[in-house]
């Protein structure tokens, strides 16, 4: 039937992205995982017999990504068994320095990859149109989605039209003054009038259907980029025509960024924490941000530090959530006596214990004692 179409919706590949908390080989594997996500998308598109793949912006993390990132990304896109339509977003706008007009992109772009470098209607199959709203500069100075809808003639009889746009929608954004906000009500009015049959949005890195029509969707990023993302790692397979509409998520992401907010006051709390780290799988693709609150003895604090150091070696990364983490140490004179240190170390312990002693004791002295304790018991 004319106008019936199945496609894969994705966005925010952010190819070339770096994360400050990933060191050495972990960053290299994370960079490779974003390119592996392209191959995983190709597998889903092939298995689900998608007619094409739509990428709703931020294909690249910046217009300044390395030549290697561009070459490897295009190589992976060339393996997708259907046409791939790329929409420039706020991270990779079609400005004078655009990655899409770079010599390396032009040299390596495979024949199945099309950059939507003009706003407006692109016919992609019999009875199927993409209405594209690419970014030409950052920041955008207007609602590019509304501009594209307003500028286009209504679709012809029997034609399915899909809007491809990038940016935050007004109902989700706290920054109400931004002129680039996509006004959801305008999109839904266009859906109601039969001018749009699906809206494929990018910018939000978490999967979400917005509005009352069920036709406006963020796919989210295929591979996690930040701790705050609720449902990263998915792509959408969409069936649509003028009357019917179905959207199914498929998981392609392999990395996890997770926050552990826990109270640590007792040895049992540390047992639980240790067990939680132990259960993480796969560790080398998981980044854990800890926010630990509590008060520990010198011995337990030493155990906590050992435990964190141990798991840091098998995880992709473990970092402390600054401002949300507060582990205090209680200094017990008996614990210090058990250390059995002598000479100048004993003097240091005595000095630090004096500074740490009372209720308002110096937290740095307590941390120093905890470290000293930890090194001594080793
Ligand atoms: Mn993005």
GROMACS .gro file of N, CA and C in nm, residues 105-206:
model
  306
  105UNK      N    1   3.465   1.387   0.496
  105UNK     CA    2   3.327   1.337   0.490
  105UNK      C    3   3.289   1.314   0.344
  106UNK      N    4   3.322   1.411   0.259
  106UNK     CA    5   3.285   1.397   0.118
  106UNK      C    6   3.359   1.281   0.051
  107UNK      N    7   3.482   1.259   0.095
  107UNK     CA    8   3.562   1.151   0.035
  107UNK      C    9   3.505   1.014   0.074
  108UNK      N   10   3.465   1.000   0.202
  108UNK     CA   11   3.431   0.867   0.254
  108UNK      C   12   3.281   0.838   0.262
  109UNK      N   13   3.196   0.936   0.231
  109UNK     CA   14   3.052   0.915   0.249
  109UNK      C   15   3.002   0.802   0.159
  110UNK      N   16   2.948   0.695   0.218
  110UNK     CA   17   2.900   0.584   0.135
  110UNK      C   18   2.770   0.621   0.063
  111UNK      N   19   2.737   0.548  -0.045
  111UNK     CA   20   2.623   0.588  -0.128
  111UNK      C   21   2.488   0.580  -0.056
  112UNK      N   22   2.478   0.502   0.053
  112UNK     CA   23   2.347   0.491   0.120
  112UNK      C   24   2.325   0.600   0.225
  113UNK      N   25   2.424   0.689   0.242
  113UNK     CA   26   2.413   0.793   0.346
  113UNK      C   27   2.380   0.927   0.281
  114UNK      N   28   2.273   0.991   0.330
  114UNK     CA   29   2.228   1.118   0.275
  114UNK      C   30   2.221   1.221   0.387
  115UNK      N   31   2.287   1.335   0.368
  115UNK     CA   32   2.277   1.445   0.465
  115UNK      C   33   2.159   1.533   0.424
  116UNK      N   34   2.069   1.555   0.519
  116UNK     CA   35   1.954   1.641   0.492
  116UNK      C   36   1.999   1.785   0.510
  117UNK      N   37   2.059   1.841   0.403
  117UNK     CA   38   2.124   1.971   0.415
  117UNK      C   39   2.036   2.086   0.367
  118UNK      N   40   1.908   2.057   0.347
  118UNK     CA   41   1.814   2.163   0.311
  118UNK      C   42   1.687   2.145   0.392
  119UNK      N   43   1.635   2.256   0.445
  119UNK     CA   44   1.508   2.248   0.517
  119UNK      C   45   1.397   2.225   0.416
  120UNK      N   46   1.301   2.141   0.451
  120UNK     CA   47   1.188   2.119   0.361
  120UNK      C   48   1.165   1.972   0.330
  121UNK      N   49   1.085   1.948   0.226
  121UNK     CA   50   1.040   1.813   0.195
  121UNK      C   51   1.140   1.738   0.109
  122UNK      N   52   1.172   1.615   0.151
  122UNK     CA   53   1.258   1.525   0.072
  122UNK      C   54   1.175   1.399   0.049
  123UNK      N   55   1.152   1.365  -0.078
  123UNK     CA   56   1.080   1.241  -0.105
  123UNK      C   57   1.178   1.125  -0.093
  124UNK      N   58   1.145   1.024  -0.011
  124UNK     CA   59   1.240   0.915   0.013
  124UNK      C   60   1.191   0.781  -0.041
  125UNK      N   61   1.063   0.770  -0.071
  125UNK     CA   62   1.009   0.648  -0.130
  125UNK      C   63   0.874   0.686  -0.190
  126UNK      N   64   0.813   0.593  -0.263
  126UNK     CA   65   0.683   0.623  -0.323
  126UNK      C   66   0.585   0.655  -0.210
  127UNK      N   67   0.531   0.776  -0.212
  127UNK     CA   68   0.431   0.814  -0.113
  127UNK      C   69   0.485   0.840   0.026
  128UNK      N   70   0.618   0.854   0.040
  128UNK     CA   71   0.677   0.879   0.172
  128UNK      C   72   0.770   1.000   0.164
  129UNK      N   73   0.747   1.097   0.253
  129UNK     CA   74   0.828   1.218   0.254
  129UNK      C   75   0.887   1.243   0.393
  130UNK      N   76   1.011   1.295   0.392
  130UNK     CA   77   1.069   1.347   0.515
  130UNK      C   78   1.061   1.499   0.506
  131UNK      N   79   1.011   1.560   0.613
  131UNK     CA   80   1.017   1.705   0.625
  131UNK      C   81   1.133   1.734   0.721
  132UNK      N   82   1.242   1.791   0.667
  132UNK     CA   83   1.364   1.807   0.746
  132UNK      C   84   1.377   1.948   0.802
  133UNK      N   85   1.427   1.956   0.926
  133UNK     CA   86   1.452   2.086   0.990
  133UNK      C   87   1.596   2.088   1.044
  134UNK      N   88   1.694   2.093   0.952
  134UNK     CA   89   1.834   2.091   0.997
  134UNK      C   90   1.876   2.221   1.066
  135UNK      N   91   1.980   2.209   1.150
  135UNK     CA   92   2.040   2.328   1.214
  135UNK      C   93   2.149   2.381   1.121
  136UNK      N   94   2.145   2.514   1.097
  136UNK     CA   95   2.248   2.577   1.014
  136UNK      C   96   2.346   2.658   1.098
  137UNK      N   97   2.312   2.683   1.222
  137UNK     CA   98   2.400   2.761   1.311
  137UNK      C   99   2.360   2.729   1.454
  138UNK      N  100   2.454   2.758   1.543
  138UNK     CA  101   2.427   2.739   1.684
  138UNK      C  102   2.456   2.870   1.755
  139UNK      N  103   2.361   2.925   1.830
  139UNK     CA  104   2.228   2.871   1.857
  139UNK      C  105   2.132   2.896   1.741
  140UNK      N  106   2.022   2.820   1.739
  140UNK     CA  107   1.915   2.848   1.643
  140UNK      C  108   1.835   2.966   1.698
  141UNK      N  109   1.783   3.048   1.607
  141UNK     CA  110   1.715   3.170   1.651
  141UNK      C  111   1.564   3.159   1.641
  142UNK      N  112   1.516   3.039   1.602
  142UNK     CA  113   1.370   3.021   1.595
  142UNK      C  114   1.338   2.874   1.610
  143UNK      N  115   1.210   2.843   1.619
  143UNK     CA  116   1.162   2.705   1.628
  143UNK      C  117   1.170   2.645   1.486
  144UNK      N  118   1.280   2.572   1.462
  144UNK     CA  119   1.308   2.521   1.327
  144UNK      C  120   1.200   2.423   1.282
  145UNK      N  121   1.144   2.346   1.375
  145UNK     CA  122   1.039   2.250   1.340
  145UNK      C  123   0.915   2.323   1.290
  146UNK      N  124   0.875   2.427   1.366
  146UNK     CA  125   0.756   2.505   1.326
  146UNK      C  126   0.781   2.575   1.193
  147UNK      N  127   0.903   2.626   1.174
  147UNK     CA  128   0.937   2.694   1.048
  147UNK      C  129   0.920   2.598   0.930
  148UNK      N  130   0.971   2.475   0.947
  148UNK     CA  131   0.964   2.377   0.837
  148UNK      C  132   0.819   2.339   0.807
  149UNK      N  133   0.740   2.322   0.912
  149UNK     CA  134   0.599   2.284   0.892
  149UNK      C  135   0.526   2.398   0.819
  150UNK      N  136   0.553   2.522   0.862
  150UNK     CA  137   0.483   2.637   0.806
  150UNK      C  138   0.519   2.656   0.659
  151UNK      N  139   0.646   2.631   0.627
  151UNK     CA  140   0.693   2.658   0.490
  151UNK      C  141   0.649   2.552   0.389
  152UNK      N  142   0.609   2.434   0.438
  152UNK     CA  143   0.578   2.324   0.344
  152UNK      C  144   0.430   2.324   0.307
  153UNK      N  145   0.405   2.290   0.181
  153UNK     CA  146   0.265   2.267   0.139
  153UNK      C  147   0.217   2.140   0.208
  154UNK      N  148   0.086   2.126   0.230
  154UNK     CA  149   0.036   2.002   0.290
  154UNK      C  150   0.071   1.883   0.201
  155UNK      N  151   0.090   1.765   0.260
  155UNK     CA  152   0.125   1.647   0.179
  155UNK      C  153   0.009   1.611   0.086
  156UNK      N  154   0.046   1.552  -0.029
  156UNK     CA  155  -0.056   1.512  -0.126
  156UNK      C  156  -0.138   1.394  -0.075
  157UNK      N  157  -0.243   1.365  -0.146
  157UNK     CA  158  -0.333   1.255  -0.111
  157UNK      C  159  -0.254   1.122  -0.102
  158UNK      N  160  -0.272   1.051   0.008
  158UNK     CA  161  -0.207   0.920   0.022
  158UNK      C  162  -0.060   0.926   0.061
  159UNK      N  163  -0.005   1.046   0.084
  159UNK     CA  164   0.137   1.059   0.116
  159UNK      C  165   0.157   1.058   0.269
  160UNK      N  166   0.257   0.981   0.314
  160UNK     CA  167   0.295   0.980   0.455
  160UNK      C  168   0.411   1.076   0.474
  161UNK      N  169   0.398   1.168   0.571
  161UNK     CA  170   0.504   1.267   0.594
  161UNK      C  171   0.558   1.256   0.737
  162UNK      N  172   0.691   1.249   0.744
  162UNK     CA  173   0.760   1.235   0.873
  162UNK      C  174   0.844   1.360   0.896
  163UNK      N  175   0.823   1.427   1.009
  163UNK     CA  176   0.906   1.542   1.042
  163UNK      C  177   1.031   1.496   1.118
  164UNK      N  178   1.147   1.546   1.075
  164UNK     CA  179   1.274   1.514   1.139
  164UNK      C  180   1.330   1.646   1.193
  165UNK      N  181   1.337   1.657   1.327
  165UNK     CA  182   1.380   1.784   1.386
  165UNK      C  183   1.462   1.757   1.511
  166UNK      N  184   1.530   1.862   1.558
  166UNK     CA  185   1.622   1.846   1.672
  166UNK      C  186   1.610   1.967   1.764
  167UNK      N  187   1.589   1.940   1.892
  167UNK     CA  188   1.585   2.048   1.990
  167UNK      C  189   1.492   2.013   2.104
  168UNK      N  190   1.500   2.090   2.212
  168UNK     CA  191   1.412   2.064   2.327
  168UNK      C  192   1.269   2.109   2.296
  169UNK      N  193   1.170   2.035   2.347
  169UNK     CA  194   1.032   2.080   2.332
  169UNK      C  195   0.994   2.167   2.452
  170UNK      N  196   0.906   2.262   2.427
  170UNK     CA  197   0.872   2.361   2.529
  170UNK      C  198   0.816   2.299   2.658
  171UNK      N  199   0.737   2.192   2.644
  171UNK     CA  200   0.672   2.137   2.763
  171UNK      C  201   0.772   2.067   2.857
  172UNK      N  202   0.892   2.039   2.808
  172UNK     CA  203   0.991   1.971   2.892
  172UNK      C  204   1.104   2.062   2.936
  173UNK      N  205   1.111   2.182   2.876
  173UNK     CA  206   1.230   2.263   2.897
  173UNK      C  207   1.209   2.369   3.003
  174UNK      N  208   1.305   2.383   3.094
  174UNK     CA  209   1.294   2.489   3.194
  174UNK      C  210   1.329   2.627   3.135
  175UNK      N  211   1.398   2.629   3.021
  175UNK     CA  212   1.443   2.757   2.964
  175UNK      C  213   1.339   2.809   2.866
  176UNK      N  214   1.234   2.868   2.921
  176UNK     CA  215   1.119   2.905   2.837
  176UNK      C  216   1.149   3.020   2.742
  177UNK      N  217   1.259   3.093   2.765
  177UNK     CA  218   1.285   3.209   2.681
  177UNK      C  219   1.357   3.174   2.552
  178UNK      N  220   1.413   3.051   2.544
  178UNK     CA  221   1.489   3.017   2.425
  178UNK      C  222   1.401   3.021   2.301
  179UNK      N  223   1.442   3.099   2.198
  179UNK     CA  224   1.359   3.108   2.076
  179UNK      C  225   1.360   2.977   1.997
  180UNK      N  226   1.456   2.888   2.026
  180UNK     CA  227   1.468   2.764   1.949
  180UNK      C  228   1.379   2.652   2.004
  181UNK      N  229   1.311   2.675   2.115
  181UNK     CA  230   1.226   2.570   2.171
  181UNK      C  231   1.123   2.525   2.069
  182UNK      N  232   1.104   2.393   2.061
  182UNK     CA  233   1.003   2.338   1.970
  182UNK      C  234   0.868   2.341   2.042
  183UNK      N  235   0.773   2.410   1.983
  183UNK     CA  236   0.642   2.421   2.047
  183UNK      C  237   0.557   2.298   2.013
  184UNK      N  238   0.534   2.217   2.115
  184UNK     CA  239   0.464   2.089   2.095
  184UNK      C  240   0.324   2.110   2.039
  185UNK      N  241   0.254   2.212   2.087
  185UNK     CA  242   0.115   2.235   2.043
  185UNK      C  243   0.107   2.254   1.892
  186UNK      N  244   0.208   2.324   1.835
  186UNK     CA  245   0.208   2.347   1.690
  186UNK      C  246   0.227   2.215   1.614
  187UNK      N  247   0.314   2.129   1.667
  187UNK     CA  248   0.337   1.999   1.602
  187UNK      C  249   0.210   1.914   1.608
  188UNK      N  250   0.146   1.916   1.724
  188UNK     CA  251   0.027   1.832   1.739
  188UNK      C  252  -0.090   1.885   1.654
  189UNK      N  253  -0.093   2.017   1.635
  189UNK     CA  254  -0.195   2.073   1.545
  189UNK      C  255  -0.171   2.022   1.404
  190UNK      N  256  -0.044   2.016   1.363
  190UNK     CA  257  -0.011   1.966   1.228
  190UNK      C  258  -0.046   1.817   1.217
  191UNK      N  259  -0.027   1.741   1.324
  191UNK     CA  260  -0.067   1.600   1.325
  191UNK      C  261  -0.219   1.591   1.310
  192UNK      N  262  -0.290   1.672   1.387
  192UNK     CA  263  -0.437   1.670   1.381
  192UNK      C  264  -0.490   1.703   1.241
  193UNK      N  265  -0.419   1.794   1.174
  193UNK     CA  266  -0.464   1.836   1.039
  193UNK      C  267  -0.423   1.736   0.932
  194UNK      N  268  -0.351   1.630   0.970
  194UNK     CA  269  -0.308   1.530   0.872
  194UNK      C  270  -0.186   1.573   0.793
  195UNK      N  271  -0.116   1.677   0.841
  195UNK     CA  272   0.004   1.725   0.769
  195UNK      C  273   0.131   1.653   0.813
  196UNK      N  274   0.128   1.590   0.931
  196UNK     CA  275   0.242   1.512   0.979
  196UNK      C  276   0.187   1.380   1.032
  197UNK      N  277   0.259   1.270   1.001
  197UNK     CA  278   0.211   1.139   1.049
  197UNK      C  279   0.303   1.079   1.154
  198UNK      N  280   0.423   1.135   1.164
  198UNK     CA  281   0.515   1.097   1.272
  198UNK      C  282   0.615   1.210   1.288
  199UNK      N  283   0.654   1.236   1.413
  199UNK     CA  284   0.755   1.338   1.440
  199UNK      C  285   0.872   1.271   1.511
  200UNK      N  286   0.988   1.269   1.445
  200UNK     CA  287   1.109   1.204   1.497
  200UNK      C  288   1.202   1.313   1.550
  201UNK      N  289   1.208   1.323   1.683
  201UNK     CA  290   1.286   1.430   1.744
  201UNK      C  291   1.416   1.378   1.804
  202UNK      N  292   1.517   1.465   1.802
  202UNK     CA  293   1.642   1.440   1.870
  202UNK      C  294   1.671   1.553   1.966
  203UNK      N  295   1.771   1.536   2.047
  203UNK     CA  296   1.823   1.633   2.145
  203UNK      C  297   1.813   1.575   2.286
  204UNK      N  298   1.698   1.519   2.319
  204UNK     CA  299   1.684   1.452   2.447
  204UNK      C  300   1.752   1.316   2.435
  205UNK      N  301   1.840   1.281   2.528
  205UNK     CA  302   1.917   1.157   2.515
  205UNK      C  303   1.848   1.037   2.578
  206UNK      N  304   1.724   1.056   2.618
  206UNK     CA  305   1.647   0.951   2.683
  206UNK      C  306   1.518   0.929   2.603
   0.00000   0.00000   0.00000
